[in-house]
mmCIF file of C-alpha atoms in Angstrom:
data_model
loop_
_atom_site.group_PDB
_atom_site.id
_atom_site.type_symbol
_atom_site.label_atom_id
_atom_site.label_comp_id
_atom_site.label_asym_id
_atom_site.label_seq_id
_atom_site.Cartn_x
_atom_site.Cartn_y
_atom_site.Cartn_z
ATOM 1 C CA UNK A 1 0.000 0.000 0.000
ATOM 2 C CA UNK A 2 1.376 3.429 -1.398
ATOM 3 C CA UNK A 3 1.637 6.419 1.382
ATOM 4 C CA UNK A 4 -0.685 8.519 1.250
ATOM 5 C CA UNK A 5 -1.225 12.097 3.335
ATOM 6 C CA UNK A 6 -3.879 14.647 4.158
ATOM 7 C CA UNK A 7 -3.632 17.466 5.455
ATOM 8 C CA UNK A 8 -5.802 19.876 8.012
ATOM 9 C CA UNK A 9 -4.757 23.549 7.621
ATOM 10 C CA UNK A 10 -5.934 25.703 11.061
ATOM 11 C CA UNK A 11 -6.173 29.432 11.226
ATOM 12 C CA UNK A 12 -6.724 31.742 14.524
ATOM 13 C CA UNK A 13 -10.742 32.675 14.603
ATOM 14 C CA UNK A 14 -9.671 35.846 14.813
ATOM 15 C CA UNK A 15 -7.810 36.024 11.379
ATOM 16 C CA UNK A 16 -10.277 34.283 9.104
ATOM 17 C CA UNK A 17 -10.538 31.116 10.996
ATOM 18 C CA UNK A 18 -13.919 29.334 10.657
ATOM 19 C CA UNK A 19 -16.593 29.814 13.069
ATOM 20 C CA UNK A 20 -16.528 25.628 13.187
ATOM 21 C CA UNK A 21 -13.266 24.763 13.143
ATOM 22 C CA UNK A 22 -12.486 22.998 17.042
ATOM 23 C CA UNK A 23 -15.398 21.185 16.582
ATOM 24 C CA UNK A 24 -14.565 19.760 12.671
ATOM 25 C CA UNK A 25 -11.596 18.732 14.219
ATOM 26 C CA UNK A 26 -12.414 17.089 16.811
ATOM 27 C CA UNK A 27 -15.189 15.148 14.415
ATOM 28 C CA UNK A 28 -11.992 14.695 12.147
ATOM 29 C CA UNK A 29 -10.061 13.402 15.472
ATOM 30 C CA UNK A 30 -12.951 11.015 16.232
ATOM 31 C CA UNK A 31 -13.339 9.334 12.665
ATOM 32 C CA UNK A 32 -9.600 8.397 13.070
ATOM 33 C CA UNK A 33 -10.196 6.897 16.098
ATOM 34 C CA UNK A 34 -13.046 5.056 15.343
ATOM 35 C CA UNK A 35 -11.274 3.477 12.660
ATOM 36 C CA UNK A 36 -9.357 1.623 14.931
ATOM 37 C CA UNK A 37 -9.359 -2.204 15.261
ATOM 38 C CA UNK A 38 -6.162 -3.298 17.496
ATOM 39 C CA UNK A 39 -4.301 -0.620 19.046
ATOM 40 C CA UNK A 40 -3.934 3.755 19.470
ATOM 41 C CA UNK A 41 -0.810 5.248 20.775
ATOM 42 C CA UNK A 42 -1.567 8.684 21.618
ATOM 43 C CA UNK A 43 1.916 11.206 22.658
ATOM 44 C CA UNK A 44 0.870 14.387 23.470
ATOM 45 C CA UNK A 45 2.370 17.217 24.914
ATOM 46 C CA UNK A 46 -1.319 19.389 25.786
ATOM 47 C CA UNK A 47 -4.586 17.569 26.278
ATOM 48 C CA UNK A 48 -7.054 19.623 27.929
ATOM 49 C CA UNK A 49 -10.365 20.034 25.706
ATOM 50 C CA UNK A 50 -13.584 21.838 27.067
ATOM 51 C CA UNK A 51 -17.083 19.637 27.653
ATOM 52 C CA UNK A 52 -18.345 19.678 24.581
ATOM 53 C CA UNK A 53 -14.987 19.021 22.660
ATOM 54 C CA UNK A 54 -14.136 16.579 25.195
ATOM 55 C CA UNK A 55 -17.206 14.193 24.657
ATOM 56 C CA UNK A 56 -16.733 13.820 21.202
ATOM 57 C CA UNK A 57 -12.472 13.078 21.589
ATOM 58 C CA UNK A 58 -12.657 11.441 25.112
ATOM 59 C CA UNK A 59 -15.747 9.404 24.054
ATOM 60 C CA UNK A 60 -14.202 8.211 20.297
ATOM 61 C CA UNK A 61 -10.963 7.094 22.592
ATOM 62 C CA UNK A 62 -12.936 4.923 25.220
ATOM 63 C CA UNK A 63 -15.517 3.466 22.831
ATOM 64 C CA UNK A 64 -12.379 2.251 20.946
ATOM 65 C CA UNK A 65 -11.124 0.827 24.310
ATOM 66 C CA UNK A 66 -14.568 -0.706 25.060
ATOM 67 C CA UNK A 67 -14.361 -2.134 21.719
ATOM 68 C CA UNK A 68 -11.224 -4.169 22.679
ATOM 69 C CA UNK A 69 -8.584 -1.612 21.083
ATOM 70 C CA UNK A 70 -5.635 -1.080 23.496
ATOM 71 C CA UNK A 71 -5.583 2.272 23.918
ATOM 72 C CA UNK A 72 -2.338 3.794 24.997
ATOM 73 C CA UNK A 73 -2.006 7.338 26.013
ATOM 74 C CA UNK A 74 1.664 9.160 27.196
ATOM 75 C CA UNK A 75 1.585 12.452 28.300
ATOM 76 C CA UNK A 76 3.666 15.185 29.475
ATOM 77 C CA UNK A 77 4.940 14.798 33.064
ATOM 78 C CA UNK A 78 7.757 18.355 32.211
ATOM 79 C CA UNK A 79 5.404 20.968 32.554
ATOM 80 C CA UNK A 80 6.991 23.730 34.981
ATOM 81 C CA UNK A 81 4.001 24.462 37.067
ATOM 82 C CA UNK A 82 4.805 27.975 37.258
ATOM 83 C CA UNK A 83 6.184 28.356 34.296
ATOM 84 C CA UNK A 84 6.509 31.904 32.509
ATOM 85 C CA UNK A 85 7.019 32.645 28.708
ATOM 86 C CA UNK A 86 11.337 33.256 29.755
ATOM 87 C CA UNK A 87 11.032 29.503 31.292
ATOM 88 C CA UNK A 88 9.240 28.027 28.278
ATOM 89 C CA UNK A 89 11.374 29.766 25.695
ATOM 90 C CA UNK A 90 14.498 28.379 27.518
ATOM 91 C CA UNK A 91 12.721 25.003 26.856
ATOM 92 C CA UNK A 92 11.982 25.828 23.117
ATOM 93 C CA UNK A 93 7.998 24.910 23.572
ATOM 94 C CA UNK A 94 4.637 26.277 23.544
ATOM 95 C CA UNK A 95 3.753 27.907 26.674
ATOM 96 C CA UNK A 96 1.229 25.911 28.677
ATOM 97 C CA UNK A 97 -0.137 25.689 31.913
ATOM 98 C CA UNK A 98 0.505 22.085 33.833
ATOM 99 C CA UNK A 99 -3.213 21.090 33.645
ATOM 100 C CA UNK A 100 -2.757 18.383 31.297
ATOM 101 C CA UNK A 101 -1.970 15.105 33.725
ATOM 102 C CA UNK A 102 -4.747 15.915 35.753
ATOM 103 C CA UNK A 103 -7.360 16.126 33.156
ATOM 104 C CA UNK A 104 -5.882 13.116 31.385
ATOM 105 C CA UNK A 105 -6.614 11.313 34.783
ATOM 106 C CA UNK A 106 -9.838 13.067 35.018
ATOM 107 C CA UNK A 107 -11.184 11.935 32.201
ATOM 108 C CA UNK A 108 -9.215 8.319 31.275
ATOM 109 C CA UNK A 109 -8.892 7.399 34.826
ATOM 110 C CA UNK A 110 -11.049 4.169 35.726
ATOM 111 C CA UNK A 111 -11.863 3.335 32.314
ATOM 112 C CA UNK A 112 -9.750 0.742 29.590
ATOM 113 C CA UNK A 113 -7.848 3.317 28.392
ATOM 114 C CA UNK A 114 -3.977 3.186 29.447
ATOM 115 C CA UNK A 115 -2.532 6.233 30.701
ATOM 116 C CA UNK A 116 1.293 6.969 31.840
ATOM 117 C CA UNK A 117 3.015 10.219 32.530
ATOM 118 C CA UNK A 118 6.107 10.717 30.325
ATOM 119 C CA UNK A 119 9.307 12.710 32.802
ATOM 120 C CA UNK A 120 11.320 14.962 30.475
ATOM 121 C CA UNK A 121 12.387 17.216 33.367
ATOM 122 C CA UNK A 122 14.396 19.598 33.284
ATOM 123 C CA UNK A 123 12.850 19.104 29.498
ATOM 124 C CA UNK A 124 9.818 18.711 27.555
ATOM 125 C CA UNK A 125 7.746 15.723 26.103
ATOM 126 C CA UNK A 126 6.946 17.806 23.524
ATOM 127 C CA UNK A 127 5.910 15.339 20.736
ATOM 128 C CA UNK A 128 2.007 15.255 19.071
ATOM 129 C CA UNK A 129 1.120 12.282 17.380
ATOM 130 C CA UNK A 130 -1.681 9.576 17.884
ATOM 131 C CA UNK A 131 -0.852 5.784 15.843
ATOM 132 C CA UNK A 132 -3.600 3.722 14.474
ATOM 133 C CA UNK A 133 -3.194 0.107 14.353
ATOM 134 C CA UNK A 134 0.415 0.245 13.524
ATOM 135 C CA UNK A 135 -0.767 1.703 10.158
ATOM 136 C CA UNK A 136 -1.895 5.169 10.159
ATOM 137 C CA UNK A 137 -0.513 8.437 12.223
ATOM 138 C CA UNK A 138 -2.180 11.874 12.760
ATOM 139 C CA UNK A 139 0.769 14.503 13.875
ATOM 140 C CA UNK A 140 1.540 18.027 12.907
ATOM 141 C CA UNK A 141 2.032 20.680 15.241
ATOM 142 C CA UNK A 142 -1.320 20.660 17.151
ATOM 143 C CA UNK A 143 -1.854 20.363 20.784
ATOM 144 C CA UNK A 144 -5.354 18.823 21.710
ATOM 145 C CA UNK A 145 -6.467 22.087 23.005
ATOM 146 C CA UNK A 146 -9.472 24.467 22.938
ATOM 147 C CA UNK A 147 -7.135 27.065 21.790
ATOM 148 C CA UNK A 148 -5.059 25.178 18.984
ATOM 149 C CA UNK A 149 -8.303 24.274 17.153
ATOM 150 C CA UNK A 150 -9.459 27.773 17.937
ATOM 151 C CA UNK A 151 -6.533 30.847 18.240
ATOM 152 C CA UNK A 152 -3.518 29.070 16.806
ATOM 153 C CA UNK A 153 -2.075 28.891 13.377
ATOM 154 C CA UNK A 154 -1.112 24.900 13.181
ATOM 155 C CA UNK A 155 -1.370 21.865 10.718
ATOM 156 C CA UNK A 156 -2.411 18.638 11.188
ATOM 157 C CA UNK A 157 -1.175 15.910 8.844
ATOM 158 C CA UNK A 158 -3.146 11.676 8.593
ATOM 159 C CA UNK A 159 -0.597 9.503 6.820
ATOM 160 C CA UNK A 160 -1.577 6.270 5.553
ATOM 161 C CA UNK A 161 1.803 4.688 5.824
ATOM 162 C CA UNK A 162 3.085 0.985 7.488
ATOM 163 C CA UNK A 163 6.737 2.562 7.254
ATOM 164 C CA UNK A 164 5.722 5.832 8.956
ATOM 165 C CA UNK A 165 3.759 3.913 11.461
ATOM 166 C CA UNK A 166 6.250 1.770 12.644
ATOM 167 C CA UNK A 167 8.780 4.590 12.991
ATOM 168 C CA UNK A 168 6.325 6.359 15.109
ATOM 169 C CA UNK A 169 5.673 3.267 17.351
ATOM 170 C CA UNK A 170 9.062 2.504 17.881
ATOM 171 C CA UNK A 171 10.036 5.915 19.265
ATOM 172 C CA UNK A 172 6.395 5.371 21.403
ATOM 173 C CA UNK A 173 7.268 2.248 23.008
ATOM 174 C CA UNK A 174 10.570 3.906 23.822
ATOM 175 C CA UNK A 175 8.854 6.590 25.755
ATOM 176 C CA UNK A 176 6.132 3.545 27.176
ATOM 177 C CA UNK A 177 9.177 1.313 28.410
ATOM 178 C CA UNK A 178 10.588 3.585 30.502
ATOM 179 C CA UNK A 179 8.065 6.169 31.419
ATOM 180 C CA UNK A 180 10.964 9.220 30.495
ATOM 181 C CA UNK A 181 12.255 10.518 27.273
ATOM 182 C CA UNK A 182 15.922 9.701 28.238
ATOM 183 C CA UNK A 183 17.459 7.969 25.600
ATOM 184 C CA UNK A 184 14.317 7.749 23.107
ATOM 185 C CA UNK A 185 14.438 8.286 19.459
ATOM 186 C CA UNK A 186 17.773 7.185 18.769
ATOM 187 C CA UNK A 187 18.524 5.158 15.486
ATOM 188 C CA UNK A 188 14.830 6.079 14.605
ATOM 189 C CA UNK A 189 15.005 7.811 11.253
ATOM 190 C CA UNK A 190 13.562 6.822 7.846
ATOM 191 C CA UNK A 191 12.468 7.440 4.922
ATOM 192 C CA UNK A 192 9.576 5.603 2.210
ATOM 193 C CA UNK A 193 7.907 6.661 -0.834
ATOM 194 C CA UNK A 194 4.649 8.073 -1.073
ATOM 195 C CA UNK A 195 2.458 9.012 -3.758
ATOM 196 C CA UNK A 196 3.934 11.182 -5.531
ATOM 197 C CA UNK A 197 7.222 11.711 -3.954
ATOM 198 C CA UNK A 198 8.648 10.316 -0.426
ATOM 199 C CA UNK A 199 7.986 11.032 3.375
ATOM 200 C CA UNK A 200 11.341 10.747 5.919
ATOM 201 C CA UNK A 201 10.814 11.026 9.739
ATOM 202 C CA UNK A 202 12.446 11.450 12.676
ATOM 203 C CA UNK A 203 12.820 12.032 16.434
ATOM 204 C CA UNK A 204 14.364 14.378 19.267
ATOM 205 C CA UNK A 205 15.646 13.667 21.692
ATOM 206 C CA UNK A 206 18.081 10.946 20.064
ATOM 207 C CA UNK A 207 18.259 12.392 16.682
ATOM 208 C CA UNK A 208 18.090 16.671 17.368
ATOM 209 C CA UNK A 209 21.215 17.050 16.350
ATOM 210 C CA UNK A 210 20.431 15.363 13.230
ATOM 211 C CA UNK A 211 16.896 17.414 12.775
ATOM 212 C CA UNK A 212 18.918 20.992 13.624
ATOM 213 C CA UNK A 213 21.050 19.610 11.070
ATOM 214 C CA UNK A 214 18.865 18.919 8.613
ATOM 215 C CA UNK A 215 17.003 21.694 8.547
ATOM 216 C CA UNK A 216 20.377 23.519 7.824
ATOM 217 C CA UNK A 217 20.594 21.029 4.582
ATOM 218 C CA UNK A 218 17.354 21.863 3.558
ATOM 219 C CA UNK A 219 18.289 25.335 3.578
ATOM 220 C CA UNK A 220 21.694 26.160 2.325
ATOM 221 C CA UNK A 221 20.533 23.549 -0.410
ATOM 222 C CA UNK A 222 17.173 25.662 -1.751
ATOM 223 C CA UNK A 223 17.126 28.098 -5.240
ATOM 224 C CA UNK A 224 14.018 28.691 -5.562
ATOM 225 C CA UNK A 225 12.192 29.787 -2.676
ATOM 226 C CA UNK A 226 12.381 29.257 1.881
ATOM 227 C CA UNK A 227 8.957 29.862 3.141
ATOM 228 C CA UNK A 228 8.777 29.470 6.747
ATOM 229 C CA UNK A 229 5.685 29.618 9.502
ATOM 230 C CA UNK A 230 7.236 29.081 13.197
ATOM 231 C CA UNK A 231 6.409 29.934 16.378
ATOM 232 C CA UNK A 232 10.260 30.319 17.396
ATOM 233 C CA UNK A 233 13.598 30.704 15.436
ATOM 234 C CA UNK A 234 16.243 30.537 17.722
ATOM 235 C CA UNK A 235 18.837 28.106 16.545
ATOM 236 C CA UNK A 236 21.836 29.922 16.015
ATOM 237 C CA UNK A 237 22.592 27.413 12.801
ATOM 238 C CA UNK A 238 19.382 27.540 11.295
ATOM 239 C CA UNK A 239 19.497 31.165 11.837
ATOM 240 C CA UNK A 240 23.170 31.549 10.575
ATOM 241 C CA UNK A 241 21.289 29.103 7.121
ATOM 242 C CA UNK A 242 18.660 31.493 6.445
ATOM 243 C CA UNK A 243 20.830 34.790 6.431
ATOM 244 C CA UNK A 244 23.233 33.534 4.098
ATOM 245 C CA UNK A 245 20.266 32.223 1.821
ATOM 246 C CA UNK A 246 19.036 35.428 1.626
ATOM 247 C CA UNK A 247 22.627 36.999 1.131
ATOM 248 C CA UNK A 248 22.542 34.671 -2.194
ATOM 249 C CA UNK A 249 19.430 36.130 -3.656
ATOM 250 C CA UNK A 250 17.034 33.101 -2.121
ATOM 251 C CA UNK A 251 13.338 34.816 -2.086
ATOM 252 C CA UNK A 252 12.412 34.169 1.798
ATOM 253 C CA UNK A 253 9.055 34.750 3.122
ATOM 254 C CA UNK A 254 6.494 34.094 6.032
ATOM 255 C CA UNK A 255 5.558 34.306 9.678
ATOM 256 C CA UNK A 256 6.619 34.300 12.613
ATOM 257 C CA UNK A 257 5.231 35.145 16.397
ATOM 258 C CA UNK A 258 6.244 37.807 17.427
ATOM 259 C CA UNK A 259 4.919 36.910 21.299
ATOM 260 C CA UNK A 260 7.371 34.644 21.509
ATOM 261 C CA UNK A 261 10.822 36.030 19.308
ATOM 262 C CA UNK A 262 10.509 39.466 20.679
ATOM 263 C CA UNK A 263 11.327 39.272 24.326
ATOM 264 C CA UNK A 264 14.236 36.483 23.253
ATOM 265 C CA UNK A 265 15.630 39.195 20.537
ATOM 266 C CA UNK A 266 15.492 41.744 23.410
ATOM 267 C CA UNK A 267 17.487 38.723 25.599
ATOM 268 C CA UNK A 268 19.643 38.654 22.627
ATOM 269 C CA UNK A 269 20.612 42.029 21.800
ATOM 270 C CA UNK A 270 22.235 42.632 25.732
ATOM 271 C CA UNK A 271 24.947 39.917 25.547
ATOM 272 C CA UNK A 272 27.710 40.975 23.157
ATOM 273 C CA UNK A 273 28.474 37.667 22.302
ATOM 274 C CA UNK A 274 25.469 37.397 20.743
ATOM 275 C CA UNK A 275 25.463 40.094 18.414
ATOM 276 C CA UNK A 276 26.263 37.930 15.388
ATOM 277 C CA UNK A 277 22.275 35.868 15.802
ATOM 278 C CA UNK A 278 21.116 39.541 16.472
ATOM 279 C CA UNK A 279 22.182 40.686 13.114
ATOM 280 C CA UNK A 280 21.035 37.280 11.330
ATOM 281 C CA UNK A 281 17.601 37.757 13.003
ATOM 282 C CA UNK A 282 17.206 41.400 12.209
ATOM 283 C CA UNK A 283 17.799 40.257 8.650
ATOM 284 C CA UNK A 284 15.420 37.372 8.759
ATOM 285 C CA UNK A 285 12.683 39.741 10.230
ATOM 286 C CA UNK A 286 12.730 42.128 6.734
ATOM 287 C CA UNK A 287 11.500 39.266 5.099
ATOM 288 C CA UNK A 288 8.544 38.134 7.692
ATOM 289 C CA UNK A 289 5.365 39.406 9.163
ATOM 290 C CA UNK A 290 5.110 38.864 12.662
ATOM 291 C CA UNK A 291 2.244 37.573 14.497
ATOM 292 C CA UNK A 292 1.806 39.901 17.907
ATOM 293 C CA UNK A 293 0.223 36.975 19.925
ATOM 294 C CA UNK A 294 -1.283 37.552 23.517
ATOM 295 C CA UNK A 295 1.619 37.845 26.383
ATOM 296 C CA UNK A 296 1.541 34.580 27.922
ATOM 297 C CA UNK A 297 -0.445 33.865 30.875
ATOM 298 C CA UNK A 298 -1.731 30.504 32.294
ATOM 299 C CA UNK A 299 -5.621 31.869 32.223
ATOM 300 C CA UNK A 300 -5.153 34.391 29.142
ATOM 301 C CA UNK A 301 -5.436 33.079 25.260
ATOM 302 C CA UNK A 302 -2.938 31.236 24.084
ATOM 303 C CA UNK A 303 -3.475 32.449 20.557
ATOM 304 C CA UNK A 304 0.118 31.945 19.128
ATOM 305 C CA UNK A 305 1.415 31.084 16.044
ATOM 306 C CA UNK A 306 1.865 27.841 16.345
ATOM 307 C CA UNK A 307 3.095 26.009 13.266
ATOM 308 C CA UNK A 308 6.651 24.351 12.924
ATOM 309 C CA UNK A 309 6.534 24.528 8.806
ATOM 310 C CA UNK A 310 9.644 25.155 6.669
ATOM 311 C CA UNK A 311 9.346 24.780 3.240
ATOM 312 C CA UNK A 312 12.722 24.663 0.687
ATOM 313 C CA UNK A 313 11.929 24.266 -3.161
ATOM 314 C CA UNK A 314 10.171 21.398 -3.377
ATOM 315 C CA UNK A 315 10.688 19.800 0.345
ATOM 316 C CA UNK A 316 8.645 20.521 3.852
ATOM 317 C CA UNK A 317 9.496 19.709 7.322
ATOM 318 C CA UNK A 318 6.685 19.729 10.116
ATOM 319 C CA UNK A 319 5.869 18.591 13.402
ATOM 320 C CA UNK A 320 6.267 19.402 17.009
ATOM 321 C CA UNK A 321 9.632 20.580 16.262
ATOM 322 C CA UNK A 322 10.337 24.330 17.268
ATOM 323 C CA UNK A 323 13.598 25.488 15.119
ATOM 324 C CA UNK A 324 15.521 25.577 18.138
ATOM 325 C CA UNK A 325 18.672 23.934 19.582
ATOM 326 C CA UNK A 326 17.217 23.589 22.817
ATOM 327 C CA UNK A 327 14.577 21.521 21.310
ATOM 328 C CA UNK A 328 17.054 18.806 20.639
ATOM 329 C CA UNK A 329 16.627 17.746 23.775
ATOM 330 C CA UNK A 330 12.713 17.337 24.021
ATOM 331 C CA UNK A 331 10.967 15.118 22.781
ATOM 332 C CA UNK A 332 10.220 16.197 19.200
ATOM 333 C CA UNK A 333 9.086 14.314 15.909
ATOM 334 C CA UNK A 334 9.303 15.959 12.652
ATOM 335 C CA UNK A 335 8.064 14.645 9.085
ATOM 336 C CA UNK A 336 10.157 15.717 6.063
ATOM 337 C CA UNK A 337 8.041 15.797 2.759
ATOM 338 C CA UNK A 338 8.649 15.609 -1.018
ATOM 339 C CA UNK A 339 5.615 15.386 -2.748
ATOM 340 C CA UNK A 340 5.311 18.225 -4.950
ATOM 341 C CA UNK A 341 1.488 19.327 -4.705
ATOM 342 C CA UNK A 342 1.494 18.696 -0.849
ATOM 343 C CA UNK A 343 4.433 20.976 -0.451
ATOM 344 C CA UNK A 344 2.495 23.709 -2.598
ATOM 345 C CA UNK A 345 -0.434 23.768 -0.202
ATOM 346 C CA UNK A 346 1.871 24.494 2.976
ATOM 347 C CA UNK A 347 3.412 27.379 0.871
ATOM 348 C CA UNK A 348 -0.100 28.483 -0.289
ATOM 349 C CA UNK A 349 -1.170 27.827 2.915
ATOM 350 C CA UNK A 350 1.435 30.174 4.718
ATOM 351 C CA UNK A 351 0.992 33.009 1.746
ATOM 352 C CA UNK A 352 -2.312 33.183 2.955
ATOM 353 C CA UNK A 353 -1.851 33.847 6.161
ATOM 354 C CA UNK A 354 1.338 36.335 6.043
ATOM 355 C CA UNK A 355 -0.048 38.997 4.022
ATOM 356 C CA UNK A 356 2.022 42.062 4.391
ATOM 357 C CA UNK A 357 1.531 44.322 6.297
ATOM 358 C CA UNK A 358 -2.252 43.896 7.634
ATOM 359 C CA UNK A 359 -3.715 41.245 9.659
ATOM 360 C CA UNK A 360 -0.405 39.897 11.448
ATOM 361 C CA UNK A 361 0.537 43.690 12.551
ATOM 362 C CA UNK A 362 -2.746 44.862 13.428
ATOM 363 C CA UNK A 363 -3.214 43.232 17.079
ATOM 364 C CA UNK A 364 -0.037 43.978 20.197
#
């Protein structure tokens, strides 16, 4: 069976979203689910989903379970419980408040479904990704949250694949086995064909190195055009990639939040050793919009942009990974994509949602 993938494109509410869109995916969520026959593996960084969300997601998981599916679900345990936007850019994640393991046990504990905290500390299981029956995977760079089907900017990719399923499940039962993400996703790259082109993978913490340095590839290696959506761009290499693509007369556009890069530019421009990522950012910025996204708070929005997309000529890498060194050492899983007409959407996609200079200035 050829690989095939689909793709879910979301958009803040306030920027054009649609009115429907937390509850189409959570319908979307629930047909995967219910498709399910032997098993669901379900890492997630952020699961906390309002009633009405929650009955269609939580119910799809423990019908499969009453069904006879084993149902796993690993969750992050690396939350800071206090944490502020400084502490969570340190960590190269989304900001989130540490609600997640007790609604998890709120709403899975007592039934068939199998829950486990997953200890990244002083890191972050970071990943997003749910496994069907060691055949299918949904991933991207969406949390299951109110506010990522509502306020964020994410995508959310279903891939058909045997080959990308088993990848997936072998970095999963790493993170199962031992209840941490010490040690997990080493030796857990590949690559298969799909239709139309090919689909690699791979996995932080045991290959971030590798994904920092591939996303450096991907750059210095693109003619024709680097389109990027992230939430964060703080690795000094990528950075260091993307200002001497532009130096050679690569067009560069996108988005970027500015929530998130402002206060660490600000961080930046104070320690002189730092000067040279000042300068590479600075450039980067004249060819981005920014997003101004809510200050983080624990209660406020969390309305960020919130995609993890970088597109080169005709290849695009997304997941959970933020394009940051410091991510290396979360748990992270990142898709790399060569299919021609998929890689068109995510630039469409991102073209439409970094017009300059309107919507993405407007709101501070």
């Amino acid at each position: 069976m050829s690989t095939t993938i689909g793709t879910i494109f979301l958009r803040d509410a306030a920027h054009g979203g649609a009115a429907g869109q937390p509850t189409a995916v959570a319908a979307a969520l629930a047909d995967f689910i219910a498709s399910a026959q032997i098993s669901l593996e379900l890492a997630i960084y952020d699961f906390r989903l309002s009633d009405a969300l929650a009955a269609t997601v939580v119910g799809a998981f423990t019908d499969a379970a009453k069904r006879g599916v084993r149902v796993r679900i690993g969750y992050d345990a690396g939350k800071p419980e206090a944490g502020t936007a400084a502490d969570f850019a340190l960590l190269a994640a989304d900001p989130a408040p540490p609600g997640t393991a007790s609604w998890v046990q709120e709403h899975f504990g007592g039934t068939s479904v199998q829950i486990q905290p997953i200890k990244a500390a002083p890191q972050l299981m970071h990943s997003k990704y749910l496994i069907r029956d060691s055949a299918a995977v949904w991933t991207g760079s969406t949390n299951f949250t109110d506010d990522a089907w509502t306020l964020q900017e994410n995508n959310i990719l279903q891939v058909e694949s045997v080959p990308v399923a088993a990848g997936y499940l072998a970095d999963f039962e790493d993170l199962w086995s031992t209840g941490a993400i010490k040690n997990t996703g080493k030796n857990e790259s590949g690559s298969t064909d799909a239709v139309g082109g090919t689909v690699g993978w791979n996995f932080a913490p045991g290959g971030g190195a590798q994904l920092d340095a591939e996303l450096c590839t991907l750059i210095q290696g693109a003619r024709s055009r680097i389109v990027i959506a992230s939430m964060v761009i703080t690795s000094h290499s990528v950075l260091a990639a993307l200002s001497a693509a532009i130096d050679r007369g690569v067009p560069v556009s996108g988005i970027y939040d500015a929530g998130q890069m402002d206060p660490i530019a600000r961080d930046w421009a104070k320690v002189p050793h730092d000067q040279a990522v000042v300068a590479d950012w600075r450039k980067l910025t004249q060819h981005l919009v920014p997003k101004h996204s809510t200050p983080y708070s624990p209660t406020g929005p969390h309305d960020f942009m919130h995609n993890k997309i970088l597109v080169t000529d005709q290849v695009c890498a997304t997941g959970s990974y933020n394009f940051s060194a410091n991510a290396e050492k979360n748990a992270e899983n990142q898709l790399q994509i060569a299919v021609p007409e998929l890689v068109q959407s995510y630039a469409d996609y991102i073209a439409a949602r970094s017009p300059r200079p309107t919507a993405f200035r407007e709101r501070c």
